[in-house]
mmCIF file of C-alpha atoms in Angstrom:
data_model
loop_
_atom_site.group_PDB
_atom_site.id
_atom_site.type_symbol
_atom_site.label_atom_id
_atom_site.label_comp_id
_atom_site.label_asym_id
_atom_site.label_seq_id
_atom_site.Cartn_x
_atom_site.Cartn_y
_atom_site.Cartn_z
ATOM 1 C CA MET A 1168 12.441 63.542 -9.812
ATOM 2 C CA ALA A 1169 11.920 61.556 -6.613
ATOM 3 C CA ILE A 1170 10.158 58.208 -6.882
ATOM 4 C CA THR A 1171 6.985 58.145 -4.789
ATOM 5 C CA MET A 1172 5.867 55.230 -2.607
ATOM 6 C CA ASN A 1173 3.045 54.451 -5.066
ATOM 7 C CA GLU A 1174 5.603 54.108 -7.846
ATOM 8 C CA LYS A 1175 7.472 51.520 -5.796
ATOM 9 C CA LYS A 1176 4.492 49.603 -4.463
ATOM 10 C CA VAL A 1177 4.374 45.869 -5.189
ATOM 11 C CA TYR A 1178 0.892 44.388 -5.462
ATOM 12 C CA ARG A 1179 0.683 40.690 -4.531
ATOM 13 C CA ALA A 1180 -1.700 37.728 -4.414
ATOM 14 C CA SER A 1181 -0.974 34.050 -3.817
ATOM 15 C CA THR A 1182 -2.985 30.914 -4.519
ATOM 16 C CA THR A 1183 -2.605 27.182 -4.259
ATOM 17 C CA ALA A 1184 -4.306 25.044 -6.905
ATOM 18 C CA PRO A 1185 -4.890 21.295 -7.047
ATOM 19 C CA VAL A 1186 -4.025 18.471 -9.371
ATOM 20 C CA ASN A 1187 -6.950 16.718 -10.998
ATOM 21 C CA ILE A 1188 -6.858 13.186 -12.333
ATOM 22 C CA ALA A 1189 -9.351 12.438 -15.096
ATOM 23 C CA VAL A 1190 -11.523 9.342 -15.015
ATOM 24 C CA ILE A 1191 -12.943 10.266 -18.445
ATOM 25 C CA LYS A 1192 -9.967 11.409 -20.500
ATOM 26 C CA TYR A 1193 -9.540 14.497 -22.662
ATOM 27 C CA TRP A 1194 -7.598 13.574 -25.801
ATOM 28 C CA GLY A 1195 -7.768 15.504 -29.037
ATOM 29 C CA LYS A 1196 -8.543 19.082 -30.063
ATOM 30 C CA ARG A 1197 -11.246 20.375 -32.399
ATOM 31 C CA ASP A 1198 -9.540 23.785 -32.324
ATOM 32 C CA ALA A 1199 -5.876 23.889 -31.355
ATOM 33 C CA THR A 1200 -5.725 27.677 -31.077
ATOM 34 C CA LEU A 1201 -8.579 27.914 -28.570
ATOM 35 C CA ASN A 1202 -7.715 24.543 -26.978
ATOM 36 C CA LEU A 1203 -11.197 23.159 -27.616
ATOM 37 C CA PRO A 1204 -11.539 19.400 -27.008
ATOM 38 C CA THR A 1205 -13.008 16.780 -29.296
ATOM 39 C CA ASN A 1206 -14.766 15.186 -26.316
ATOM 40 C CA SER A 1207 -15.949 16.070 -22.840
ATOM 41 C CA SER A 1208 -14.026 14.822 -19.816
ATOM 42 C CA LEU A 1209 -14.478 14.340 -16.073
ATOM 43 C CA SER A 1210 -11.980 14.363 -13.235
ATOM 44 C CA ILE A 1211 -11.541 14.188 -9.498
ATOM 45 C CA THR A 1212 -9.826 17.128 -7.841
ATOM 46 C CA LEU A 1213 -7.218 15.827 -5.381
ATOM 47 C CA SER A 1214 -6.345 17.184 -1.953
ATOM 48 C CA GLN A 1215 -3.852 20.034 -1.908
ATOM 49 C CA SER A 1216 -2.357 18.647 1.274
ATOM 50 C CA ASP A 1217 -0.662 16.125 -1.015
ATOM 51 C CA LEU A 1218 -0.518 17.609 -4.551
ATOM 52 C CA ARG A 1219 -0.589 21.305 -5.335
ATOM 53 C CA THR A 1220 0.977 24.209 -7.189
ATOM 54 C CA HIS A 1221 1.614 27.343 -5.126
ATOM 55 C CA THR A 1222 1.781 30.558 -7.175
ATOM 56 C CA THR A 1223 2.411 34.172 -6.234
ATOM 57 C CA ALA A 1224 1.461 36.855 -8.763
ATOM 58 C CA THR A 1225 2.868 40.362 -8.362
ATOM 59 C CA CYS A 1226 2.941 43.552 -10.376
ATOM 60 C CA SER A 1227 4.427 46.979 -9.832
ATOM 61 C CA PRO A 1228 5.072 50.238 -11.684
ATOM 62 C CA SER A 1229 8.685 49.786 -10.608
ATOM 63 C CA TYR A 1230 9.091 46.517 -12.550
ATOM 64 C CA SER A 1231 10.780 46.486 -15.934
ATOM 65 C CA PRO A 1232 9.201 44.438 -18.736
ATOM 66 C CA PRO A 1233 8.795 41.700 -19.799
ATOM 67 C CA ASP A 1234 6.616 39.534 -17.554
ATOM 68 C CA THR A 1235 8.637 36.796 -15.844
ATOM 69 C CA LEU A 1236 7.938 33.399 -14.277
ATOM 70 C CA LEU A 1237 9.965 31.188 -11.970
ATOM 71 C CA LEU A 1238 8.943 27.535 -11.531
ATOM 72 C CA ASN A 1239 10.650 25.781 -8.634
ATOM 73 C CA ALA A 1240 13.192 28.671 -8.715
ATOM 74 C CA ALA A 1241 14.063 28.120 -12.397
ATOM 75 C CA PRO A 1242 13.173 30.755 -15.045
ATOM 76 C CA GLN A 1243 10.420 29.649 -17.426
ATOM 77 C CA PRO A 1244 9.442 31.258 -20.741
ATOM 78 C CA LEU A 1245 6.167 33.168 -20.954
ATOM 79 C CA SER A 1246 6.525 33.999 -24.636
ATOM 80 C CA ASP A 1247 4.576 30.964 -25.881
ATOM 81 C CA ALA A 1248 1.132 31.549 -27.360
ATOM 82 C CA ARG A 1249 -0.746 29.752 -24.564
ATOM 83 C CA SER A 1250 0.805 31.774 -21.763
ATOM 84 C CA GLN A 1251 0.391 35.019 -23.684
ATOM 85 C CA THR A 1252 -3.289 34.261 -24.310
ATOM 86 C CA CYS A 1253 -3.909 33.703 -20.601
ATOM 87 C CA LEU A 1254 -2.063 36.847 -19.556
ATOM 88 C CA SER A 1255 -3.674 39.067 -22.186
ATOM 89 C CA SER A 1256 -7.162 37.772 -21.338
ATOM 90 C CA LEU A 1257 -6.677 38.495 -17.636
ATOM 91 C CA ARG A 1258 -5.227 41.931 -18.369
ATOM 92 C CA SER A 1259 -8.207 42.702 -20.572
ATOM 93 C CA LEU A 1260 -10.637 41.871 -17.769
ATOM 94 C CA ARG A 1261 -8.698 44.060 -15.341
ATOM 95 C CA ALA A 1262 -8.544 46.904 -17.874
ATOM 96 C CA SER A 1263 -12.344 46.788 -18.145
ATOM 97 C CA LEU A 1264 -12.607 47.308 -14.377
ATOM 98 C CA GLU A 1265 -10.140 50.200 -14.557
ATOM 99 C CA ARG A 1266 -12.086 51.907 -17.328
ATOM 100 C CA ALA A 1267 -15.279 51.581 -15.306
ATOM 101 C CA ASN A 1268 -13.583 52.939 -12.178
ATOM 102 C CA PRO A 1269 -10.666 55.323 -12.915
ATOM 103 C CA ALA A 1270 -9.831 55.425 -9.197
ATOM 104 C CA LEU A 1271 -8.451 51.881 -9.419
ATOM 105 C CA PRO A 1272 -4.668 51.555 -9.788
ATOM 106 C CA PRO A 1273 -3.793 50.625 -13.396
ATOM 107 C CA LEU A 1274 -2.494 47.140 -12.565
ATOM 108 C CA SER A 1275 -3.213 45.928 -16.090
ATOM 109 C CA THR A 1276 -0.407 48.156 -17.371
ATOM 110 C CA TYR A 1277 2.271 46.911 -14.956
ATOM 111 C CA PRO A 1278 4.696 44.051 -15.743
ATOM 112 C CA LEU A 1279 4.065 40.804 -13.865
ATOM 113 C CA ARG A 1280 6.513 38.803 -11.768
ATOM 114 C CA LEU A 1281 5.263 35.306 -11.083
ATOM 115 C CA SER A 1282 6.736 32.547 -8.945
ATOM 116 C CA SER A 1283 5.416 28.994 -8.651
ATOM 117 C CA SER A 1284 6.416 25.831 -6.850
ATOM 118 C CA ASN A 1285 5.110 22.284 -7.078
ATOM 119 C CA ASN A 1286 5.209 19.743 -4.275
ATOM 120 C CA PHE A 1287 5.285 16.935 -6.856
ATOM 121 C CA PRO A 1288 7.353 16.080 -9.973
ATOM 122 C CA THR A 1289 6.705 18.391 -12.935
ATOM 123 C CA ALA A 1290 5.696 16.960 -16.355
ATOM 124 C CA ALA A 1291 5.752 13.329 -15.208
ATOM 125 C CA GLY A 1292 2.153 12.321 -15.787
ATOM 126 C CA LEU A 1293 0.872 13.941 -12.578
ATOM 127 C CA ALA A 1294 -1.127 16.737 -14.241
ATOM 128 C CA SER A 1295 1.421 19.415 -13.383
ATOM 129 C CA SER A 1296 0.369 21.720 -16.238
ATOM 130 C CA ALA A 1297 -3.262 21.617 -15.074
ATOM 131 C CA ALA A 1298 -2.401 22.683 -11.548
ATOM 132 C CA GLY A 1299 0.159 25.181 -12.848
ATOM 133 C CA PHE A 1300 -2.133 27.105 -15.194
ATOM 134 C CA ALA A 1301 -5.029 26.948 -12.715
ATOM 135 C CA ALA A 1302 -2.819 28.473 -10.021
ATOM 136 C CA LEU A 1303 -1.476 31.104 -12.426
ATOM 137 C CA VAL A 1304 -4.933 32.177 -13.595
ATOM 138 C CA ARG A 1305 -6.455 32.191 -10.107
ATOM 139 C CA ALA A 1306 -3.502 34.101 -8.578
ATOM 140 C CA ILE A 1307 -3.565 36.804 -11.263
ATOM 141 C CA ALA A 1308 -7.369 37.011 -11.033
ATOM 142 C CA ASP A 1309 -6.995 37.616 -7.292
ATOM 143 C CA LEU A 1310 -4.221 40.146 -7.894
ATOM 144 C CA TYR A 1311 -6.493 42.005 -10.300
ATOM 145 C CA ALA A 1312 -9.519 41.621 -7.949
ATOM 146 C CA LEU A 1313 -11.569 40.134 -10.776
ATOM 147 C CA PRO A 1314 -15.172 39.327 -9.788
ATOM 148 C CA HIS A 1315 -15.439 36.461 -12.256
ATOM 149 C CA SER A 1316 -16.555 32.969 -11.228
ATOM 150 C CA PRO A 1317 -14.371 29.843 -11.458
ATOM 151 C CA THR A 1318 -16.418 28.787 -14.485
ATOM 152 C CA ASP A 1319 -15.712 32.143 -16.158
ATOM 153 C CA LEU A 1320 -12.004 31.805 -15.388
ATOM 154 C CA SER A 1321 -12.003 28.233 -16.696
ATOM 155 C CA LEU A 1322 -12.395 29.695 -20.206
ATOM 156 C CA ILE A 1323 -9.011 31.375 -19.738
ATOM 157 C CA ALA A 1324 -7.244 28.495 -17.957
ATOM 158 C CA ARG A 1325 -8.424 26.104 -20.689
ATOM 159 C CA GLN A 1326 -6.447 28.082 -23.262
ATOM 160 C CA GLY A 1327 -3.273 27.566 -21.239
ATOM 161 C CA SER A 1328 -3.740 23.866 -20.520
ATOM 162 C CA GLY A 1329 -6.976 22.130 -21.386
ATOM 163 C CA SER A 1330 -7.324 20.141 -18.171
ATOM 164 C CA ALA A 1331 -6.417 23.234 -16.111
ATOM 165 C CA CYS A 1332 -10.020 24.384 -16.381
ATOM 166 C CA ARG A 1333 -11.048 21.427 -14.199
ATOM 167 C CA SER A 1334 -8.542 22.400 -11.469
ATOM 168 C CA LEU A 1335 -10.431 25.650 -10.851
ATOM 169 C CA LEU A 1336 -13.147 23.671 -9.064
ATOM 170 C CA GLY A 1337 -13.056 21.131 -6.249
ATOM 171 C CA GLY A 1338 -14.717 17.737 -6.007
ATOM 172 C CA TYR A 1339 -15.956 15.987 -9.147
ATOM 173 C CA VAL A 1340 -15.632 18.205 -12.217
ATOM 174 C CA ALA A 1341 -16.627 17.946 -15.876
ATOM 175 C CA TRP A 1342 -15.131 19.859 -18.772
ATOM 176 C CA ASP A 1343 -17.886 20.153 -21.345
ATOM 177 C CA GLN A 1344 -16.790 19.823 -24.952
ATOM 178 C CA GLY A 1345 -19.117 22.560 -26.138
ATOM 179 C CA THR A 1346 -20.318 23.071 -29.687
ATOM 180 C CA LEU A 1347 -19.751 26.776 -30.382
ATOM 181 C CA ALA A 1348 -16.842 27.732 -32.632
ATOM 182 C CA SER A 1349 -16.010 30.541 -30.194
ATOM 183 C CA GLY A 1350 -15.466 28.039 -27.382
ATOM 184 C CA THR A 1351 -17.525 30.060 -24.903
ATOM 185 C CA ASP A 1352 -19.550 26.968 -23.958
ATOM 186 C CA SER A 1353 -16.462 24.779 -23.390
ATOM 187 C CA THR A 1354 -16.117 25.328 -19.648
ATOM 188 C CA ALA A 1355 -15.607 23.490 -16.382
ATOM 189 C CA ARG A 1356 -18.767 22.351 -14.595
ATOM 190 C CA LEU A 1357 -19.257 21.050 -11.067
ATOM 191 C CA VAL A 1358 -20.728 17.546 -11.155
ATOM 192 C CA ALA A 1359 -20.634 17.066 -7.386
ATOM 193 C CA SER A 1360 -18.857 18.739 -4.499
ATOM 194 C CA ARG A 1361 -16.200 17.072 -2.392
ATOM 195 C CA ASP A 1362 -18.732 16.792 0.422
ATOM 196 C CA HIS A 1363 -21.134 14.822 -1.784
ATOM 197 C CA TRP A 1364 -18.740 11.833 -1.815
ATOM 198 C CA PRO A 1365 -15.998 12.689 0.672
ATOM 199 C CA ASP A 1366 -14.630 9.194 1.286
ATOM 200 C CA MET A 1367 -13.083 8.824 -2.186
ATOM 201 C CA ARG A 1368 -9.371 8.037 -1.860
ATOM 202 C CA ALA A 1369 -6.474 7.603 -4.277
ATOM 203 C CA LEU A 1370 -3.218 5.667 -4.084
ATOM 204 C CA ILE A 1371 -0.754 6.951 -6.663
ATOM 205 C CA LEU A 1372 2.108 4.670 -7.651
ATOM 206 C CA VAL A 1373 4.788 6.980 -9.014
ATOM 207 C CA VAL A 1374 6.519 4.858 -11.606
ATOM 208 C CA SER A 1375 8.668 7.611 -13.035
ATOM 209 C CA ALA A 1376 9.407 11.196 -12.092
ATOM 210 C CA GLU A 1377 11.097 11.761 -15.445
ATOM 211 C CA LYS A 1378 9.608 14.072 -18.044
ATOM 212 C CA LYS A 1379 7.503 11.970 -20.408
ATOM 213 C CA GLY A 1380 8.900 11.170 -23.860
ATOM 214 C CA VAL A 1381 5.830 12.278 -25.841
ATOM 215 C CA SER A 1382 4.042 15.362 -24.543
ATOM 216 C CA SER A 1383 0.254 15.338 -24.288
ATOM 217 C CA THR A 1384 -0.052 18.082 -26.903
ATOM 218 C CA ALA A 1385 2.114 16.306 -29.464
ATOM 219 C CA GLY A 1386 0.566 12.936 -28.686
ATOM 220 C CA MET A 1387 -3.043 13.978 -29.134
ATOM 221 C CA GLN A 1388 -2.306 15.822 -32.380
ATOM 222 C CA ASN A 1389 -0.828 12.626 -33.819
ATOM 223 C CA THR A 1390 -3.803 10.604 -32.566
ATOM 224 C CA VAL A 1391 -6.365 12.886 -34.182
ATOM 225 C CA ARG A 1392 -4.464 12.714 -37.462
ATOM 226 C CA THR A 1393 -3.708 8.978 -37.642
ATOM 227 C CA SER A 1394 -5.873 6.832 -35.327
ATOM 228 C CA ALA A 1395 -8.771 4.882 -36.835
ATOM 229 C CA LEU A 1396 -10.215 4.348 -33.340
ATOM 230 C CA PHE A 1397 -10.194 8.028 -32.449
ATOM 231 C CA GLN A 1398 -13.446 9.125 -34.094
ATOM 232 C CA THR A 1399 -15.460 6.272 -32.580
ATOM 233 C CA ARG A 1400 -14.032 7.036 -29.162
ATOM 234 C CA ALA A 1401 -14.835 10.750 -29.376
ATOM 235 C CA GLU A 1402 -18.304 10.417 -30.899
ATOM 236 C CA ALA A 1403 -19.674 7.270 -29.234
ATOM 237 C CA VAL A 1404 -17.523 5.810 -26.456
ATOM 238 C CA VAL A 1405 -16.858 8.939 -24.403
ATOM 239 C CA PRO A 1406 -20.382 10.447 -24.483
ATOM 240 C CA GLN A 1407 -21.812 7.172 -23.177
ATOM 241 C CA ALA A 1408 -19.085 6.951 -20.523
ATOM 242 C CA MET A 1409 -19.748 10.555 -19.426
ATOM 243 C CA ARG A 1410 -23.425 9.847 -18.842
ATOM 244 C CA ALA A 1411 -22.692 6.647 -16.943
ATOM 245 C CA MET A 1412 -19.958 8.270 -14.842
ATOM 246 C CA GLU A 1413 -22.062 11.258 -13.830
ATOM 247 C CA SER A 1414 -24.811 8.854 -12.772
ATOM 248 C CA ALA A 1415 -22.370 6.718 -10.758
ATOM 249 C CA ILE A 1416 -21.051 9.796 -8.936
ATOM 250 C CA GLN A 1417 -24.516 11.145 -8.177
ATOM 251 C CA GLN A 1418 -25.555 7.743 -6.810
ATOM 252 C CA ARG A 1419 -22.206 7.183 -5.073
ATOM 253 C CA ASP A 1420 -22.010 3.800 -6.820
ATOM 254 C CA PHE A 1421 -18.351 2.857 -6.461
ATOM 255 C CA GLU A 1422 -18.463 -0.389 -8.422
ATOM 256 C CA ALA A 1423 -19.932 1.392 -11.445
ATOM 257 C CA PHE A 1424 -17.459 4.270 -10.953
ATOM 258 C CA ALA A 1425 -14.461 1.919 -10.862
ATOM 259 C CA ARG A 1426 -15.534 -0.191 -13.831
ATOM 260 C CA ILE A 1427 -16.101 2.888 -15.995
ATOM 261 C CA THR A 1428 -12.784 4.374 -14.833
ATOM 262 C CA MET A 1429 -10.773 1.280 -15.771
ATOM 263 C CA ARG A 1430 -12.572 0.750 -19.084
ATOM 264 C CA GLU A 1431 -12.080 4.398 -20.003
ATOM 265 C CA SER A 1432 -8.360 4.294 -19.154
ATOM 266 C CA ASN A 1433 -7.946 1.209 -21.317
ATOM 267 C CA SER A 1434 -9.869 2.870 -24.176
ATOM 268 C CA PHE A 1435 -7.677 5.955 -24.003
ATOM 269 C CA HIS A 1436 -4.434 3.975 -24.098
ATOM 270 C CA ALA A 1437 -5.745 1.722 -26.873
ATOM 271 C CA THR A 1438 -6.250 4.873 -28.942
ATOM 272 C CA CYS A 1439 -2.692 5.937 -28.118
ATOM 273 C CA LEU A 1440 -1.439 2.556 -29.344
ATOM 274 C CA ASP A 1441 -3.530 2.976 -32.505
ATOM 275 C CA THR A 1442 -1.659 6.221 -33.238
ATOM 276 C CA GLU A 1443 1.054 6.239 -35.921
ATOM 277 C CA PRO A 1444 3.694 5.900 -34.652
ATOM 278 C CA PRO A 1445 2.195 4.224 -31.574
ATOM 279 C CA ILE A 1446 2.453 6.044 -28.240
ATOM 280 C CA PHE A 1447 3.568 3.884 -25.327
ATOM 281 C CA TYR A 1448 2.746 5.748 -22.140
ATOM 282 C CA LEU A 1449 2.413 2.558 -20.083
ATOM 283 C CA ASN A 1450 5.333 0.259 -19.285
ATOM 284 C CA ASP A 1451 5.897 -3.095 -17.555
ATOM 285 C CA VAL A 1452 5.489 -1.514 -14.125
ATOM 286 C CA SER A 1453 2.177 0.025 -15.191
ATOM 287 C CA ARG A 1454 0.944 -3.348 -16.371
ATOM 288 C CA ALA A 1455 2.047 -4.925 -13.081
ATOM 289 C CA ALA A 1456 -0.028 -2.316 -11.243
ATOM 290 C CA ILE A 1457 -3.076 -3.292 -13.330
ATOM 291 C CA LYS A 1458 -2.531 -6.938 -12.392
ATOM 292 C CA GLY A 1459 -2.234 -5.858 -8.767
ATOM 293 C CA VAL A 1460 -5.581 -4.056 -8.839
ATOM 294 C CA GLU A 1461 -7.196 -7.070 -10.498
ATOM 295 C CA ALA A 1462 -5.832 -9.274 -7.694
ATOM 296 C CA VAL A 1463 -7.149 -6.891 -5.029
ATOM 297 C CA ASN A 1464 -10.643 -6.999 -6.513
ATOM 298 C CA GLU A 1465 -10.535 -10.778 -6.868
ATOM 299 C CA LYS A 1466 -9.525 -11.168 -3.220
ATOM 300 C CA ALA A 1467 -12.339 -8.839 -2.095
ATOM 301 C CA GLY A 1468 -14.903 -10.685 -4.189
ATOM 302 C CA LYS A 1469 -16.133 -7.379 -5.590
ATOM 303 C CA VAL A 1470 -14.785 -4.246 -7.220
ATOM 304 C CA VAL A 1471 -13.159 -2.195 -4.453
ATOM 305 C CA ALA A 1472 -10.415 -0.567 -6.553
ATOM 306 C CA GLY A 1473 -10.240 1.111 -9.945
ATOM 307 C CA TYR A 1474 -7.062 2.026 -11.824
ATOM 308 C CA THR A 1475 -6.481 4.833 -14.274
ATOM 309 C CA PHE A 1476 -3.456 6.162 -16.163
ATOM 310 C CA ASP A 1477 -3.038 9.603 -17.687
ATOM 311 C CA ALA A 1478 -0.424 10.298 -20.366
ATOM 312 C CA GLY A 1479 2.334 8.595 -18.389
ATOM 313 C CA PRO A 1480 3.164 5.352 -16.561
ATOM 314 C CA ASN A 1481 1.993 6.394 -13.075
ATOM 315 C CA CYS A 1482 -0.938 4.395 -11.748
ATOM 316 C CA VAL A 1483 -3.765 6.080 -9.825
ATOM 317 C CA VAL A 1484 -5.864 3.616 -7.830
ATOM 318 C CA TYR A 1485 -9.209 4.942 -6.604
ATOM 319 C CA TYR A 1486 -10.964 3.346 -3.622
ATOM 320 C CA LEU A 1487 -13.225 4.258 -0.721
ATOM 321 C CA GLU A 1488 -11.949 4.940 2.796
ATOM 322 C CA GLY A 1489 -13.864 1.940 4.123
ATOM 323 C CA ASP A 1490 -11.828 -0.343 1.804
ATOM 324 C CA ARG A 1491 -8.482 1.272 2.652
ATOM 325 C CA ASP A 1492 -6.760 -1.820 4.029
ATOM 326 C CA ALA A 1493 -8.206 -4.148 1.371
ATOM 327 C CA VAL A 1494 -6.833 -1.908 -1.409
ATOM 328 C CA ALA A 1495 -3.771 -0.075 -0.071
ATOM 329 C CA GLY A 1496 -2.768 -2.871 2.322
ATOM 330 C CA PRO A 1497 -1.530 -5.314 -0.355
ATOM 331 C CA PHE A 1498 0.481 -2.563 -2.051
ATOM 332 C CA LYS A 1499 1.983 -1.526 1.295
ATOM 333 C CA GLY A 1500 2.981 -5.147 1.845
ATOM 334 C CA VAL A 1501 5.040 -5.026 -1.340
ATOM 335 C CA LEU A 1502 6.067 -1.364 -1.384
ATOM 336 C CA GLY A 1503 6.263 -0.595 2.344
ATOM 337 C CA GLY A 1504 9.897 0.444 2.039
ATOM 338 C CA LYS A 1505 9.144 3.173 -0.524
ATOM 339 C CA GLU A 1506 8.736 6.851 0.321
ATOM 340 C CA GLY A 1507 5.175 7.988 0.975
ATOM 341 C CA TRP A 1508 3.865 5.700 3.713
ATOM 342 C CA GLY A 1509 5.165 7.888 6.538
ATOM 343 C CA GLY A 1510 2.257 10.315 6.690
ATOM 344 C CA GLU A 1511 -0.922 9.946 8.683
ATOM 345 C CA GLN A 1512 -2.783 8.185 5.874
ATOM 346 C CA GLY A 1513 0.094 5.829 5.098
ATOM 347 C CA LYS A 1514 0.703 4.829 8.713
ATOM 348 C CA ALA A 1515 -2.977 3.974 9.122
ATOM 349 C CA VAL A 1516 -2.876 1.378 6.325
ATOM 350 C CA GLU A 1517 -2.743 -2.204 7.608
ATOM 351 C CA VAL A 1518 -0.446 -4.477 5.598
ATOM 352 C CA ARG A 1519 -2.153 -7.322 3.737
ATOM 353 C CA ASP A 1520 0.390 -9.867 2.542
ATOM 354 C CA GLY A 1521 -0.126 -12.539 -0.084
ATOM 355 C CA VAL A 1522 -2.686 -10.701 -2.206
ATOM 356 C CA LEU A 1523 -0.577 -9.450 -5.105
ATOM 357 C CA PRO A 1524 0.722 -12.156 -7.477
ATOM 358 C CA GLU A 1525 4.252 -13.247 -6.609
ATOM 359 C CA GLY A 1526 6.860 -13.302 -9.346
ATOM 360 C CA LYS A 1527 6.946 -10.771 -12.148
ATOM 361 C CA VAL A 1528 4.140 -8.548 -10.788
ATOM 362 C CA VAL A 1529 5.687 -8.075 -7.353
ATOM 363 C CA GLU A 1530 9.212 -7.807 -8.765
ATOM 364 C CA SER A 1531 8.190 -5.164 -11.308
ATOM 365 C CA LEU A 1532 6.421 -3.089 -8.660
ATOM 366 C CA ARG A 1533 9.335 -3.254 -6.235
ATOM 367 C CA GLU A 1534 11.870 -2.366 -8.896
ATOM 368 C CA GLY A 1535 9.824 0.222 -10.777
ATOM 369 C CA VAL A 1536 7.774 2.209 -8.252
ATOM 370 C CA SER A 1537 9.836 5.072 -6.844
ATOM 371 C CA ARG A 1538 7.322 6.374 -4.287
ATOM 372 C CA VAL A 1539 3.662 6.342 -3.382
ATOM 373 C CA ILE A 1540 1.219 9.186 -2.708
ATOM 374 C CA LEU A 1541 -1.928 8.644 -0.649
ATOM 375 C CA THR A 1542 -4.527 11.330 -1.157
ATOM 376 C CA SER A 1543 -8.235 12.025 -1.353
ATOM 377 C CA VAL A 1544 -10.853 14.085 -3.151
ATOM 378 C CA GLY A 1545 -10.136 17.727 -2.430
ATOM 379 C CA GLU A 1546 -11.028 21.362 -2.798
ATOM 380 C CA GLY A 1547 -10.491 23.955 -5.524
ATOM 381 C CA PRO A 1548 -7.921 26.784 -5.461
ATOM 382 C CA ILE A 1549 -7.270 28.480 -2.128
ATOM 383 C CA SER A 1550 -6.073 32.059 -1.645
ATOM 384 C CA VAL A 1551 -3.171 32.155 0.820
ATOM 385 C CA ASP A 1552 -1.014 34.743 2.568
ATOM 386 C CA ASP A 1553 2.167 32.715 2.107
ATOM 387 C CA HIS A 1554 3.914 34.664 -0.664
ATOM 388 C CA LEU A 1555 6.812 33.419 -2.807
ATOM 389 C CA ILE A 1556 7.751 37.038 -3.645
ATOM 390 C CA ASP A 1557 8.241 39.606 -0.887
ATOM 391 C CA GLU A 1558 6.874 43.153 -0.594
ATOM 392 C CA LYS A 1559 9.967 44.483 -2.395
ATOM 393 C CA GLY A 1560 9.414 42.241 -5.420
ATOM 394 C CA GLU A 1561 12.230 39.859 -4.513
ATOM 395 C CA VAL A 1562 11.873 36.077 -4.650
ATOM 396 C CA VAL A 1563 11.683 34.536 -1.179
ATOM 397 C CA ALA A 1564 14.548 32.112 -0.702
#
């Protein structure tokens, strides 16, 4: 029997999704299966011009099972429980549309071919899993023409990677802990749009592009089980910090924002150190970056920079565009030879020498920082026509 054109057709949709860097950290699960957090969190979505995952989702009646995924051209397993939960949830939503309208093509029954690429190091403390699952969920939702909102989809992305739910929105985004056992109230929530506070900037000091030694999932499970500080952090410290941070963002109060950000980062890593065995995500270069930020603020006579570290040694320094030279300038003076200053933002930074402490701080930064990334608060996922898989179902070289 001849194969018809409809039996060969490849359906496609492509999306780019952003990295988000939390200023109030998510650490610990109250339900590991549903990926429900023990505390709420809040992040800044970063510009996709600098940090993004690009994903193409395709399906076709001509494909043979199983579903497949390529990440940066390398095959990745989709058999894990998290990936399967995301895929089955999206298929279920599409199947509901097909039952309501039998004229729709039965895309939910076709195998998926997925291809993703990152423009930043994967699994190196740069929130690659958040951007990755957000891009995967948004691309498949577009492929399936799902009418669901980003908040609705955040329920699905959360089950793939907790912080991925925050990458489905732009600007300043909270992930509410929720109280229901079902997890249906543990969703992403827009605190403020990018346009509310558009001059927020970030200088990322990439200390290591190597895969971290202790994964976030393994680390937080150990913390919940063994840390004496954990319960106080989840029940008292974070709720107070969330309220203060949301207020600082609404009022565009940078000094309050930066102080809360730094205190919260230190609290998170103190809890990691209180874990048995202790988790050392920071290293000597990370600590030199902290000293550098302290020196920048001392020179300015006020708080113009705030550092934060996720589960890795890379330092993210937040500042406002008006303080660009005061904050990024001293780091450019020390790290001007590193990759990352060549773009428009980097070239615009005026070098400020003599601000960072000479000796061990400067030496550690020069030896340990591999590159810098200058970025800003950005938008949520964007649907694009640039496909990583062609109309025949073949990966684009």
